[in-house]
């Protein structure tokens, strides 16, 4: 039966890792005053009859600490890329220069910093909800094993404690990631 518990915990760990990875991607998209290609990853461009990720229509570079450039591969999409970045809700104002779109990264205002910190908090809360959902699934599976008389009540207690300990570890990691991101955002 220990092998079943191990398999269950491995599955739950993999799924909780997915929630952390999603949070990392969300945090990468939050601007902290420094130029980062990850900032433009969530931007989707109207192209080829649908919406595609920006990375599929051009390459993103960081020529300076406070500037991003997008080298658009198809000249006809320069305007669409510019529009997508402007309308992406990132507070950026791109400017086309031939097939290159220059995206200056403005200084963050105190108001924008607190807004970004609130957004980071929402992202971390969503990650915690995802982790708790995985925990609930694990507890349900444990109860199912007990119902099928595959494990004893003592095993249910041991498994439940292991699942709760795993959940607590991931919630703590999410809190640490949030604290790091808030420090980065508030850093002037």
PDB file of C-alpha atoms in Angstrom:
ATOM      1  CA  UNK A   1       0.000   0.000   0.000  1.00  0.00           C
ATOM      2  CA  UNK A   2       2.946   2.360   0.588  1.00  0.00           C
ATOM      3  CA  UNK A   3       3.562   2.297  -3.167  1.00  0.00           C
ATOM      4  CA  UNK A   4       0.022   3.634  -3.757  1.00  0.00           C
ATOM      5  CA  UNK A   5       0.656   6.462  -1.304  1.00  0.00           C
ATOM      6  CA  UNK A   6       3.957   7.225  -3.026  1.00  0.00           C
ATOM      7  CA  UNK A   7       2.264   7.290  -6.449  1.00  0.00           C
ATOM      8  CA  UNK A   8      -0.502   9.546  -5.142  1.00  0.00           C
ATOM      9  CA  UNK A   9       1.990  11.966  -3.556  1.00  0.00           C
ATOM     10  CA  UNK A  10       4.099  12.037  -6.744  1.00  0.00           C
ATOM     11  CA  UNK A  11       1.006  12.900  -8.789  1.00  0.00           C
ATOM     12  CA  UNK A  12      -0.054  15.621  -6.347  1.00  0.00           C
ATOM     13  CA  UNK A  13       3.501  17.029  -6.285  1.00  0.00           C
ATOM     14  CA  UNK A  14       3.591  17.163 -10.087  1.00  0.00           C
ATOM     15  CA  UNK A  15       0.256  18.988 -10.197  1.00  0.00           C
ATOM     16  CA  UNK A  16       1.276  21.448  -7.451  1.00  0.00           C
ATOM     17  CA  UNK A  17       4.538  22.093  -9.338  1.00  0.00           C
ATOM     18  CA  UNK A  18       2.338  23.033 -12.301  1.00  0.00           C
ATOM     19  CA  UNK A  19       0.572  25.644 -10.162  1.00  0.00           C
ATOM     20  CA  UNK A  20       3.968  27.097  -9.119  1.00  0.00           C
ATOM     21  CA  UNK A  21       5.176  27.178 -12.729  1.00  0.00           C
ATOM     22  CA  UNK A  22       2.011  28.982 -13.772  1.00  0.00           C
ATOM     23  CA  UNK A  23       2.592  31.519 -10.983  1.00  0.00           C
ATOM     24  CA  UNK A  24       6.199  32.028 -12.170  1.00  0.00           C
ATOM     25  CA  UNK A  25       4.915  32.793 -15.685  1.00  0.00           C
ATOM     26  CA  UNK A  26       2.301  35.196 -14.300  1.00  0.00           C
ATOM     27  CA  UNK A  27       4.925  36.973 -12.200  1.00  0.00           C
ATOM     28  CA  UNK A  28       7.306  37.207 -15.177  1.00  0.00           C
ATOM     29  CA  UNK A  29       4.631  39.187 -17.003  1.00  0.00           C
ATOM     30  CA  UNK A  30       4.425  41.757 -14.200  1.00  0.00           C
ATOM     31  CA  UNK A  31       6.601  44.727 -14.968  1.00  0.00           C
ATOM     32  CA  UNK A  32       9.029  45.741 -12.278  1.00  0.00           C
ATOM     33  CA  UNK A  33      10.743  48.629 -14.058  1.00  0.00           C
ATOM     34  CA  UNK A  34      13.327  46.469 -15.824  1.00  0.00           C
ATOM     35  CA  UNK A  35      13.010  45.301 -19.408  1.00  0.00           C
ATOM     36  CA  UNK A  36      12.446  41.561 -19.727  1.00  0.00           C
ATOM     37  CA  UNK A  37      11.284  39.582 -22.789  1.00  0.00           C
ATOM     38  CA  UNK A  38       8.880  37.723 -20.470  1.00  0.00           C
ATOM     39  CA  UNK A  39       6.973  40.996 -20.109  1.00  0.00           C
ATOM     40  CA  UNK A  40       5.607  40.613 -23.648  1.00  0.00           C
ATOM     41  CA  UNK A  41       4.892  36.864 -23.484  1.00  0.00           C
ATOM     42  CA  UNK A  42       1.182  37.248 -22.654  1.00  0.00           C
ATOM     43  CA  UNK A  43       0.656  39.604 -25.636  1.00  0.00           C
ATOM     44  CA  UNK A  44      -1.388  38.062 -28.455  1.00  0.00           C
ATOM     45  CA  UNK A  45      -1.343  39.505 -31.964  1.00  0.00           C
ATOM     46  CA  UNK A  46      -4.179  39.513 -34.480  1.00  0.00           C
ATOM     47  CA  UNK A  47      -2.477  37.700 -37.385  1.00  0.00           C
ATOM     48  CA  UNK A  48      -3.064  35.003 -39.984  1.00  0.00           C
ATOM     49  CA  UNK A  49      -6.810  34.877 -39.335  1.00  0.00           C
ATOM     50  CA  UNK A  50      -6.561  34.464 -35.545  1.00  0.00           C
ATOM     51  CA  UNK A  51      -4.742  35.491 -32.405  1.00  0.00           C
ATOM     52  CA  UNK A  52      -1.199  34.192 -32.032  1.00  0.00           C
ATOM     53  CA  UNK A  53       1.435  34.757 -29.324  1.00  0.00           C
ATOM     54  CA  UNK A  54       3.791  37.645 -30.055  1.00  0.00           C
ATOM     55  CA  UNK A  55       6.716  35.212 -30.050  1.00  0.00           C
ATOM     56  CA  UNK A  56       5.283  33.577 -33.202  1.00  0.00           C
ATOM     57  CA  UNK A  57       5.432  36.767 -35.283  1.00  0.00           C
ATOM     58  CA  UNK A  58       8.729  38.256 -34.120  1.00  0.00           C
ATOM     59  CA  UNK A  59      11.721  37.977 -31.836  1.00  0.00           C
ATOM     60  CA  UNK A  60      11.983  39.976 -28.611  1.00  0.00           C
ATOM     61  CA  UNK A  61      15.284  41.508 -27.530  1.00  0.00           C
ATOM     62  CA  UNK A  62      16.533  43.717 -24.698  1.00  0.00           C
ATOM     63  CA  UNK A  63      19.017  46.200 -26.224  1.00  0.00           C
ATOM     64  CA  UNK A  64      19.024  48.423 -23.112  1.00  0.00           C
ATOM     65  CA  UNK A  65      17.928  48.101 -19.486  1.00  0.00           C
ATOM     66  CA  UNK A  66      14.738  50.091 -20.121  1.00  0.00           C
ATOM     67  CA  UNK A  67      13.957  49.146 -23.736  1.00  0.00           C
ATOM     68  CA  UNK A  68      12.513  46.115 -25.480  1.00  0.00           C
ATOM     69  CA  UNK A  69      12.527  45.608 -29.231  1.00  0.00           C
ATOM     70  CA  UNK A  70      10.415  43.268 -31.305  1.00  0.00           C
ATOM     71  CA  UNK A  71      11.881  42.346 -34.669  1.00  0.00           C
ATOM     72  CA  UNK A  72       8.718  41.526 -36.652  1.00  0.00           C
ATOM     73  CA  UNK A  73       9.339  38.905 -39.332  1.00  0.00           C
ATOM     74  CA  UNK A  74       6.411  39.828 -41.580  1.00  0.00           C
ATOM     75  CA  UNK A  75       6.379  43.554 -42.471  1.00  0.00           C
ATOM     76  CA  UNK A  76       2.584  43.519 -42.862  1.00  0.00           C
ATOM     77  CA  UNK A  77       2.192  42.656 -39.155  1.00  0.00           C
ATOM     78  CA  UNK A  78       4.170  45.600 -37.701  1.00  0.00           C
ATOM     79  CA  UNK A  79       0.984  47.642 -37.095  1.00  0.00           C
ATOM     80  CA  UNK A  80      -0.804  44.653 -35.539  1.00  0.00           C
ATOM     81  CA  UNK A  81       2.142  44.004 -33.198  1.00  0.00           C
ATOM     82  CA  UNK A  82       2.254  47.665 -32.180  1.00  0.00           C
ATOM     83  CA  UNK A  83      -1.518  47.668 -31.517  1.00  0.00           C
ATOM     84  CA  UNK A  84      -1.375  44.385 -29.555  1.00  0.00           C
ATOM     85  CA  UNK A  85       1.365  45.706 -27.252  1.00  0.00           C
ATOM     86  CA  UNK A  86      -0.444  49.030 -26.724  1.00  0.00           C
ATOM     87  CA  UNK A  87      -3.760  47.277 -26.005  1.00  0.00           C
ATOM     88  CA  UNK A  88      -2.173  44.517 -23.892  1.00  0.00           C
ATOM     89  CA  UNK A  89      -2.932  46.254 -20.593  1.00  0.00           C
ATOM     90  CA  UNK A  90       0.756  46.566 -19.723  1.00  0.00           C
ATOM     91  CA  UNK A  91       0.871  50.374 -19.805  1.00  0.00           C
ATOM     92  CA  UNK A  92       3.399  50.373 -22.654  1.00  0.00           C
ATOM     93  CA  UNK A  93       3.575  52.717 -25.634  1.00  0.00           C
ATOM     94  CA  UNK A  94       5.404  51.028 -28.539  1.00  0.00           C
ATOM     95  CA  UNK A  95       6.719  52.825 -31.625  1.00  0.00           C
ATOM     96  CA  UNK A  96       7.377  51.209 -35.003  1.00  0.00           C
ATOM     97  CA  UNK A  97      10.724  51.791 -36.698  1.00  0.00           C
ATOM     98  CA  UNK A  98      10.696  49.871 -39.991  1.00  0.00           C
ATOM     99  CA  UNK A  99      10.263  46.181 -39.131  1.00  0.00           C
ATOM    100  CA  UNK A 100      11.305  46.786 -35.539  1.00  0.00           C
ATOM    101  CA  UNK A 101       8.890  47.824 -32.818  1.00  0.00           C
ATOM    102  CA  UNK A 102      10.610  49.691 -29.988  1.00  0.00           C
ATOM    103  CA  UNK A 103       8.990  49.412 -26.568  1.00  0.00           C
ATOM    104  CA  UNK A 104      10.380  51.860 -23.980  1.00  0.00           C
ATOM    105  CA  UNK A 105       9.799  50.767 -20.388  1.00  0.00           C
ATOM    106  CA  UNK A 106       8.677  53.842 -18.403  1.00  0.00           C
ATOM    107  CA  UNK A 107       9.527  54.450 -14.753  1.00  0.00           C
ATOM    108  CA  UNK A 108       6.898  52.990 -12.466  1.00  0.00           C
ATOM    109  CA  UNK A 109       4.842  55.418 -10.420  1.00  0.00           C
ATOM    110  CA  UNK A 110       4.063  54.649  -6.784  1.00  0.00           C
ATOM    111  CA  UNK A 111       0.431  54.088  -7.773  1.00  0.00           C
ATOM    112  CA  UNK A 112       1.405  51.638 -10.535  1.00  0.00           C
ATOM    113  CA  UNK A 113       3.739  49.796  -8.134  1.00  0.00           C
ATOM    114  CA  UNK A 114       0.930  49.236  -5.620  1.00  0.00           C
ATOM    115  CA  UNK A 115      -1.380  48.144  -8.447  1.00  0.00           C
ATOM    116  CA  UNK A 116       1.240  45.616  -9.602  1.00  0.00           C
ATOM    117  CA  UNK A 117       1.645  44.375  -6.014  1.00  0.00           C
ATOM    118  CA  UNK A 118      -2.134  43.840  -5.785  1.00  0.00           C
ATOM    119  CA  UNK A 119      -2.075  41.960  -9.096  1.00  0.00           C
ATOM    120  CA  UNK A 120       0.787  39.792  -7.811  1.00  0.00           C
ATOM    121  CA  UNK A 121      -1.336  39.060  -4.734  1.00  0.00           C
ATOM    122  CA  UNK A 122      -4.239  37.955  -6.941  1.00  0.00           C
ATOM    123  CA  UNK A 123      -1.932  35.683  -8.945  1.00  0.00           C
ATOM    124  CA  UNK A 124      -0.583  34.087  -5.773  1.00  0.00           C
ATOM    125  CA  UNK A 125      -4.094  33.593  -4.396  1.00  0.00           C
ATOM    126  CA  UNK A 126      -5.082  31.828  -7.643  1.00  0.00           C
ATOM    127  CA  UNK A 127      -2.028  29.572  -7.272  1.00  0.00           C
ATOM    128  CA  UNK A 128      -3.030  28.764  -3.681  1.00  0.00           C
ATOM    129  CA  UNK A 129      -6.555  27.926  -4.856  1.00  0.00           C
ATOM    130  CA  UNK A 130      -5.073  25.577  -7.468  1.00  0.00           C
ATOM    131  CA  UNK A 131      -2.872  23.908  -4.826  1.00  0.00           C
ATOM    132  CA  UNK A 132      -5.849  23.500  -2.493  1.00  0.00           C
ATOM    133  CA  UNK A 133      -7.829  21.971  -5.367  1.00  0.00           C
ATOM    134  CA  UNK A 134      -5.063  19.424  -5.861  1.00  0.00           C
ATOM    135  CA  UNK A 135      -5.120  18.753  -2.091  1.00  0.00           C
ATOM    136  CA  UNK A 136      -8.887  18.187  -2.218  1.00  0.00           C
ATOM    137  CA  UNK A 137      -8.439  15.705  -5.084  1.00  0.00           C
ATOM    138  CA  UNK A 138      -5.816  13.853  -3.060  1.00  0.00           C
ATOM    139  CA  UNK A 139      -8.078  13.686  -0.020  1.00  0.00           C
ATOM    140  CA  UNK A 140     -10.942  12.447  -2.219  1.00  0.00           C
ATOM    141  CA  UNK A 141      -8.726   9.711  -3.660  1.00  0.00           C
ATOM    142  CA  UNK A 142      -7.677   8.711  -0.142  1.00  0.00           C
ATOM    143  CA  UNK A 143     -11.314   8.454   0.950  1.00  0.00           C
ATOM    144  CA  UNK A 144     -12.089   6.438  -2.184  1.00  0.00           C
ATOM    145  CA  UNK A 145      -9.320   3.948  -1.335  1.00  0.00           C
ATOM    146  CA  UNK A 146     -10.753   3.650   2.167  1.00  0.00           C
ATOM    147  CA  UNK A 147     -14.272   3.147   0.817  1.00  0.00           C
ATOM    148  CA  UNK A 148     -13.019   0.323  -1.400  1.00  0.00           C
ATOM    149  CA  UNK A 149     -11.357  -1.104   1.748  1.00  0.00           C
ATOM    150  CA  UNK A 150      -7.959  -0.890   0.045  1.00  0.00           C
ATOM    151  CA  UNK A 151      -6.519   1.040   2.997  1.00  0.00           C
ATOM    152  CA  UNK A 152      -7.299   1.193   6.712  1.00  0.00           C
ATOM    153  CA  UNK A 153      -8.481   4.185   8.735  1.00  0.00           C
ATOM    154  CA  UNK A 154      -4.977   4.493  10.148  1.00  0.00           C
ATOM    155  CA  UNK A 155      -3.606   4.683   6.591  1.00  0.00           C
ATOM    156  CA  UNK A 156      -6.188   7.357   5.761  1.00  0.00           C
ATOM    157  CA  UNK A 157      -4.867   9.429   8.665  1.00  0.00           C
ATOM    158  CA  UNK A 158      -1.235   8.953   7.576  1.00  0.00           C
ATOM    159  CA  UNK A 159      -2.028   9.757   3.920  1.00  0.00           C
ATOM    160  CA  UNK A 160      -4.108  12.806   4.858  1.00  0.00           C
ATOM    161  CA  UNK A 161      -1.302  14.152   7.036  1.00  0.00           C
ATOM    162  CA  UNK A 162       1.220  13.643   4.213  1.00  0.00           C
ATOM    163  CA  UNK A 163      -1.061  15.441   1.740  1.00  0.00           C
ATOM    164  CA  UNK A 164      -1.607  18.321   4.186  1.00  0.00           C
ATOM    165  CA  UNK A 165       2.144  18.608   4.817  1.00  0.00           C
ATOM    166  CA  UNK A 166       2.771  18.750   1.053  1.00  0.00           C
ATOM    167  CA  UNK A 167       0.064  21.401   0.648  1.00  0.00           C
ATOM    168  CA  UNK A 168       1.533  23.494   3.456  1.00  0.00           C
ATOM    169  CA  UNK A 169       4.976  23.353   1.801  1.00  0.00           C
ATOM    170  CA  UNK A 170       3.575  24.614  -1.495  1.00  0.00           C
ATOM    171  CA  UNK A 171       1.508  27.382   0.110  1.00  0.00           C
ATOM    172  CA  UNK A 172       4.659  28.505   1.946  1.00  0.00           C
ATOM    173  CA  UNK A 173       6.613  28.539  -1.351  1.00  0.00           C
ATOM    174  CA  UNK A 174       3.857  30.611  -2.983  1.00  0.00           C
ATOM    175  CA  UNK A 175       3.981  33.099  -0.082  1.00  0.00           C
ATOM    176  CA  UNK A 176       7.780  33.326  -0.450  1.00  0.00           C
ATOM    177  CA  UNK A 177       7.485  33.909  -4.210  1.00  0.00           C
ATOM    178  CA  UNK A 178       4.913  36.662  -3.571  1.00  0.00           C
ATOM    179  CA  UNK A 179       7.139  38.350  -0.983  1.00  0.00           C
ATOM    180  CA  UNK A 180      10.077  38.278  -3.439  1.00  0.00           C
ATOM    181  CA  UNK A 181       7.965  39.718  -6.244  1.00  0.00           C
ATOM    182  CA  UNK A 182       6.543  42.474  -4.017  1.00  0.00           C
ATOM    183  CA  UNK A 183      10.098  43.405  -2.943  1.00  0.00           C
ATOM    184  CA  UNK A 184      11.139  43.525  -6.605  1.00  0.00           C
ATOM    185  CA  UNK A 185       8.122  45.675  -7.570  1.00  0.00           C
ATOM    186  CA  UNK A 186       8.600  48.149  -4.727  1.00  0.00           C
ATOM    187  CA  UNK A 187      12.341  48.467  -5.345  1.00  0.00           C
ATOM    188  CA  UNK A 188      13.044  51.893  -6.862  1.00  0.00           C
TER     189      UNK A 188
END
